[in-house]
CSV table of C-alpha atoms and ligand atoms in Angstrom, one decimal:
chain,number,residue,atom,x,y,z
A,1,UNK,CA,12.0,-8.5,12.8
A,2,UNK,CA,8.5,-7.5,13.3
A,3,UNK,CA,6.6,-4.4,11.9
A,4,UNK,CA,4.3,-2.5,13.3
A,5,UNK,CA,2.5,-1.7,9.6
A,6,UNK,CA,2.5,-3.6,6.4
A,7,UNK,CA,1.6,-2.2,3.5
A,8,UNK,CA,0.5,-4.6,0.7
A,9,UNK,CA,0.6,-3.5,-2.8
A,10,UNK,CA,0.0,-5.1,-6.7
A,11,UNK,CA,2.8,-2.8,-8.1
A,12,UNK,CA,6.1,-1.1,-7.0
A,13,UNK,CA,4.9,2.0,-6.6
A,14,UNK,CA,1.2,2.1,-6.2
A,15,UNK,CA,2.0,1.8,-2.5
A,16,UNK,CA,3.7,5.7,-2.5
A,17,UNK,CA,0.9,7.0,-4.8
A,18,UNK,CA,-1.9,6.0,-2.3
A,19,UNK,CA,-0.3,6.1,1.2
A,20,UNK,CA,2.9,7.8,0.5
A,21,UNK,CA,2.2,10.6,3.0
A,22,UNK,CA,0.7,8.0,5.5
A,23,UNK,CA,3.5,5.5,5.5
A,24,UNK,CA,6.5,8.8,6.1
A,25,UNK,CA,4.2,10.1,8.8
A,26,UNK,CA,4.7,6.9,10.6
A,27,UNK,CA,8.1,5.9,9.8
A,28,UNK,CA,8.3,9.5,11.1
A,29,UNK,CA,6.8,8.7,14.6
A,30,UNK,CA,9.1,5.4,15.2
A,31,UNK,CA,6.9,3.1,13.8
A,32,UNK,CA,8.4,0.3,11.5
A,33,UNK,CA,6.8,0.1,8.2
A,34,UNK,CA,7.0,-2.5,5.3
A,35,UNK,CA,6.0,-2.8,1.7
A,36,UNK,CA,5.7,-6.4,0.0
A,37,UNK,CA,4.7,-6.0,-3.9
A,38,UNK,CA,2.6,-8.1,-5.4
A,39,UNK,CA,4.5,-8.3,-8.9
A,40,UNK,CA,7.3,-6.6,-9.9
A,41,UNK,CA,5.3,-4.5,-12.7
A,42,UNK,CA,6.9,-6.2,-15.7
A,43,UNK,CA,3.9,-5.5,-17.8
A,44,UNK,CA,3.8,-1.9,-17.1
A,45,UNK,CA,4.2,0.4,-20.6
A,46,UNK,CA,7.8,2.3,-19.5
A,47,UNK,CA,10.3,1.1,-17.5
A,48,UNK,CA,11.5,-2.2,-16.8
A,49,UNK,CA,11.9,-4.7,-14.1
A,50,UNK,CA,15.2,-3.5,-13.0
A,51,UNK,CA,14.7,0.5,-13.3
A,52,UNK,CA,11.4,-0.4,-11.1
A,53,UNK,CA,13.7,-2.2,-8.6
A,54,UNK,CA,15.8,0.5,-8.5
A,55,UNK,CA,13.5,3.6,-8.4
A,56,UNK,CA,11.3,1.2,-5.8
A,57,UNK,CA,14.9,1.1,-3.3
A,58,UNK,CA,15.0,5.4,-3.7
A,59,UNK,CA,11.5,5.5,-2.7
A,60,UNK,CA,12.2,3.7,0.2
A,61,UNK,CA,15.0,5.6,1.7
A,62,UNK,CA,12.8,8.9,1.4
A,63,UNK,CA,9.9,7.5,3.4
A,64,UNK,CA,12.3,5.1,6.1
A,65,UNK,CA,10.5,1.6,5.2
A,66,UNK,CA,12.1,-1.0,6.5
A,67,UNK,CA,11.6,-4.0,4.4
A,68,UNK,CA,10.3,-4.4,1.3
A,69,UNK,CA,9.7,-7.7,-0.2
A,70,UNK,CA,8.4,-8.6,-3.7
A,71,UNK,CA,6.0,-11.7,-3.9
A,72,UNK,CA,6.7,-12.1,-7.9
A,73,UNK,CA,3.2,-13.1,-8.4
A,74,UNK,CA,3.3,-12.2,-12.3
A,75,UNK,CA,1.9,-8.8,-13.4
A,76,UNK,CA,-1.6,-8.9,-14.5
A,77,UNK,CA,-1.9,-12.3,-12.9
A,78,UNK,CA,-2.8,-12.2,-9.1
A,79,UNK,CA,-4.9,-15.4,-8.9
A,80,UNK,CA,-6.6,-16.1,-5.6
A,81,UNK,CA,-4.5,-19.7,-5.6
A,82,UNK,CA,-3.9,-21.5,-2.7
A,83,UNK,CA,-0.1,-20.7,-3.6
A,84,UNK,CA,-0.4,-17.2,-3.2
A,85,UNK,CA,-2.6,-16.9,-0.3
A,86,UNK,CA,-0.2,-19.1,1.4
A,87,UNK,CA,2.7,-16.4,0.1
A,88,UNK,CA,0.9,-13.7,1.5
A,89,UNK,CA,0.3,-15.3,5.3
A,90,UNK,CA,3.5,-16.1,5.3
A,91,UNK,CA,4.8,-12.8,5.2
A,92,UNK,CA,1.8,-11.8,7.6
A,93,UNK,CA,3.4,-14.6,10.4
A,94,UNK,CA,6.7,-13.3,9.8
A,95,UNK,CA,6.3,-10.0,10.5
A,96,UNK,CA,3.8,-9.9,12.6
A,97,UNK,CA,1.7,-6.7,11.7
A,98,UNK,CA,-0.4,-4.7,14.1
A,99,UNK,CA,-2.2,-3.0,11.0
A,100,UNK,CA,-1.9,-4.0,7.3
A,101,UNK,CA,-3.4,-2.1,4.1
A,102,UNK,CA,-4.4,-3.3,0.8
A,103,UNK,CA,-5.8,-1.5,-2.3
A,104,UNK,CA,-9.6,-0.5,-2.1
A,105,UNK,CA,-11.8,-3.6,-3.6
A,106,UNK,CA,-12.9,-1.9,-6.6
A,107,UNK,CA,-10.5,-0.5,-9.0
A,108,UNK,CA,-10.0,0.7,-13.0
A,109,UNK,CA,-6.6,-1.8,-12.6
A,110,UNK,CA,-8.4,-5.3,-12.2
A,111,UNK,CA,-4.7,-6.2,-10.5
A,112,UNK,CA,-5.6,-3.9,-7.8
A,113,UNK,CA,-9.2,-5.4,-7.1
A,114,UNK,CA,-7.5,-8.9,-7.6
A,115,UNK,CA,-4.7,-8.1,-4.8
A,116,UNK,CA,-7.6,-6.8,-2.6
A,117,UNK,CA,-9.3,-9.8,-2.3
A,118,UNK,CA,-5.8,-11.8,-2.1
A,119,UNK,CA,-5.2,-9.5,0.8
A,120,UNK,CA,-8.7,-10.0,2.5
A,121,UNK,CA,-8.7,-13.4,2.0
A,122,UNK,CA,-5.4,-13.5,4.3
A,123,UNK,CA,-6.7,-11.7,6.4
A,124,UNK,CA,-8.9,-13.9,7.5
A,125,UNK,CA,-6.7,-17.4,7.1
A,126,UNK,CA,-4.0,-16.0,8.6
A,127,UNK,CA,-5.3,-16.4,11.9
A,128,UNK,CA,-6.5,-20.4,11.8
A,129,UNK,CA,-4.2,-22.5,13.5
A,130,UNK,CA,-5.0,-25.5,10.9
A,131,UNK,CA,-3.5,-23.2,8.2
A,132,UNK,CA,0.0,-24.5,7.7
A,133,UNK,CA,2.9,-22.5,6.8
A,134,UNK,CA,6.5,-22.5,7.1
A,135,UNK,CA,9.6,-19.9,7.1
A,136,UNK,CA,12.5,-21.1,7.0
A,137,UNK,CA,11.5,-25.0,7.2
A,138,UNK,CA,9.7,-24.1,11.1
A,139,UNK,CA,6.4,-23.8,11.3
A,140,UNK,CA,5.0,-20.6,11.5
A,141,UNK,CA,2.0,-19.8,14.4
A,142,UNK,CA,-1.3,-18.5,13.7
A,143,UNK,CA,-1.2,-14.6,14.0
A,144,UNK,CA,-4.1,-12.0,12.6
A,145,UNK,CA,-3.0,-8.6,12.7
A,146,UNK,CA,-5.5,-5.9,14.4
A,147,UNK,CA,-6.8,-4.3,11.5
A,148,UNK,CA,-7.3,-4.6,7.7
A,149,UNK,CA,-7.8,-0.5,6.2
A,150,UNK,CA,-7.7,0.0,2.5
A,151,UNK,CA,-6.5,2.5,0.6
A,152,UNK,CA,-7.4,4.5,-2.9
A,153,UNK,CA,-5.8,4.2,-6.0
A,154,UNK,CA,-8.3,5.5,-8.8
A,155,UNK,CA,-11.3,4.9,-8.1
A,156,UNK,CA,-13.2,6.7,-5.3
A,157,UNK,CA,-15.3,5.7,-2.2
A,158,UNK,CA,-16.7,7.3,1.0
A,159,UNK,CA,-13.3,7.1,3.3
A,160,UNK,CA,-14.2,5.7,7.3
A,161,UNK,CA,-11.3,8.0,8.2
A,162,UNK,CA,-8.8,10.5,6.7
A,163,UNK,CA,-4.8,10.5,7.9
A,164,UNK,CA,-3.9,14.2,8.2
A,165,UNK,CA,-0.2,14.4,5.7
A,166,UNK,CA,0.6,17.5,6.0
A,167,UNK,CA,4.0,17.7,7.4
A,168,UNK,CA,4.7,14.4,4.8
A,169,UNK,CA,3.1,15.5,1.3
A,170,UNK,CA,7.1,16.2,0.6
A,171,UNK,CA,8.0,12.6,1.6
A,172,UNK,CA,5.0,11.7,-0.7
A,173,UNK,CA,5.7,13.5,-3.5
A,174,UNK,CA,9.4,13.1,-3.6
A,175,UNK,CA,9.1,9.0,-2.9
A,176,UNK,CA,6.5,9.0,-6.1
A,177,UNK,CA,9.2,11.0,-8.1
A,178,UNK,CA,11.3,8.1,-7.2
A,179,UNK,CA,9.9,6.6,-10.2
A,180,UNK,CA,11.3,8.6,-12.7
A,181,UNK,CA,10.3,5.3,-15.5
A,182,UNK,CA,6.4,5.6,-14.7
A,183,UNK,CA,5.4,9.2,-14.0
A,184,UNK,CA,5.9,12.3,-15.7
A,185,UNK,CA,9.4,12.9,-16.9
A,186,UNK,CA,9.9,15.9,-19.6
A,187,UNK,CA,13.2,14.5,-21.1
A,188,UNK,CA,11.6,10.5,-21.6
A,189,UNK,CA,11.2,9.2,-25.1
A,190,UNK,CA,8.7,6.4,-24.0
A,191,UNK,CA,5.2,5.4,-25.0
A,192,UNK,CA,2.8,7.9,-22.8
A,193,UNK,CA,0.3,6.0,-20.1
A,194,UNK,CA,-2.4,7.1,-17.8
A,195,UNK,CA,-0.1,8.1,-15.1
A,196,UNK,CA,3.2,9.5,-17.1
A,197,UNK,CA,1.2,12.5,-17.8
A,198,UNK,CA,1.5,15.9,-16.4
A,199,UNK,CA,-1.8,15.7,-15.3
A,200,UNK,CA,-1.6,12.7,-13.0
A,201,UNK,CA,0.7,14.3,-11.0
A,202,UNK,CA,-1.7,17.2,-10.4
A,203,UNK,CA,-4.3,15.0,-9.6
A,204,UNK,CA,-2.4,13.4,-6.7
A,205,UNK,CA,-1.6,16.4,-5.8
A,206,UNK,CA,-5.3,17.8,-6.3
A,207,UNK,CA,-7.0,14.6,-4.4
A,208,UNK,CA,-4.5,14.7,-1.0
A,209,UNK,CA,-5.5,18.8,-1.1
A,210,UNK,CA,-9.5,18.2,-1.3
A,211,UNK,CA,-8.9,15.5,1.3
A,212,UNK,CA,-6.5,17.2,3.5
A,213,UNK,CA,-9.3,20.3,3.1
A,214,UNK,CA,-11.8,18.1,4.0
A,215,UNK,CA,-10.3,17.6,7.5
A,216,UNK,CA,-9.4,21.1,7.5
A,217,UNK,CA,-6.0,20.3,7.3
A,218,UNK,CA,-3.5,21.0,4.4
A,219,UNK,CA,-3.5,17.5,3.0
A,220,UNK,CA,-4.5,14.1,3.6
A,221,UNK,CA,-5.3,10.1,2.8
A,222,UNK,CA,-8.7,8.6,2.9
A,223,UNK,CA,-8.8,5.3,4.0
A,224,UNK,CA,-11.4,2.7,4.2
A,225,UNK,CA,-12.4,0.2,6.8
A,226,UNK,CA,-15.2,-2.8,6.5
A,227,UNK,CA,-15.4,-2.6,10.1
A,228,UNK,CA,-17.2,-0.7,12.3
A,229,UNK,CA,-14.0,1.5,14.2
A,230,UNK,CA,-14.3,2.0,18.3
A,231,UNK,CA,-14.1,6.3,18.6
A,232,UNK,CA,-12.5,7.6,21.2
A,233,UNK,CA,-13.5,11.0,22.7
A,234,UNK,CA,-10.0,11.9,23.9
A,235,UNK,CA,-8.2,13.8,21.1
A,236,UNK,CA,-11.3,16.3,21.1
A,237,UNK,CA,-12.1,16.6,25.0
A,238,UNK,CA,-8.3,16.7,26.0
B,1,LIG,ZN1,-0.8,-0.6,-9.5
């Protein structure tokens, strides 16, 4: 099957936090979406492998992803090796992505930074003939996808353009509920972290307002782009 998006991610569930709203708009529009985690989170405070599994499948059926694949590169671990690179183009041949996102380069979670620069890096190889891979024992053709956009987790930076997620903040929200292990829960027992507080919540909430406002729009996503992006007078002449 090939996607139109894919959305690549260090943890199950930083995906939904950042681009939640995004990836529903799309899904929304026809547009086949996937999500292929880094790690499966094992070293995260609450949860567990299997509850993230789990919450990770909910999140999907609110938002309509199509795939989802997990890498298992191991949590806290994302080494730019040859191996993972070449784990990384491979899903990029398979699908065959117009557009893929990765987390913004820097970042208080060095796994984030660390799957940035994975992501780049693929970016770039994915598209050189004399880079080998295989799916299924067949070789798999050169392919670069359009465009490479990040997205925020923490920390901030200057967005090159802001999606408009109004009619999806729901979708967001709901699919970030999903994980009922990691964020705020009233009735858990477990250790606290930075994002099961109350607080967090509000901040994701608070951050897709100030950028939605900042489009004049209800909410939104920043996104960022090395690349200099073509405009196109159309949607403001027409
Ligand atoms: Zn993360």
């Amino acid at each position: 099957m090939n996607l139109d998006i894919l959305v690549f991610a260090a943890h199950p569930d930083d995906a939904e936090l950042s681009m939640g709203g995004t990836i529903s708009k799309l899904t929304q529009e026809n547009y086949k979406v996937g999500i292929v985690d880094l790690t499966k989170g094992e070293l995260g405070t609450r949860g567990n492998e299997k509850t993230r599994q789990k919450e990770a499948a909910k999140a999907d059926k609110i938002l309509n992803v199509s795939v989802r694949v997990n890498l298992g590169i191991p949590d806290g671990d994302i080494q730019r090796t040859k191996e993972n690179l070449m784990m990384v183009i491979r899903e990029i041949r398979k699908f065959k992505p117009k557009i893929i996102f990765a987390p913004y380069c820097r970042d208080r979670h060095p796994d984030h930074q660390d799957a940035s620069a994975l992501v780049k890096e693929a970016m770039f190889s994915t598209g050189l003939p004399k880079v080998k891979t295989f799916g299924n024992r067949i070789e798999q053709k050169a392919y670069r996808p359009k465009k490479l956009f990040y997205y925020m987790q923490t920390y901030t930076f200057e967005p090159t353009f802001i999606v408009d997620i109004s009619e999806s903040f729901k979708d967001k929200m709901e699919a970030i509920m999903a994980y009922q292990s990691q964020l705020y829960n009233s009735n858990s027992k477990e250790p606290s972290t930075f994002i099961s507080s109350k607080n967090f919540i509000e901040f994701i909430e608070g951050r897709s307002k100030f950028y939605g406002f900042s489009i004049g729009k209800g909410y939104g996503e920043p996104f960022y782009c090395e690349e200099a992006i073509e405009y196109n007078f159309n949607d403001l002449l027409k």
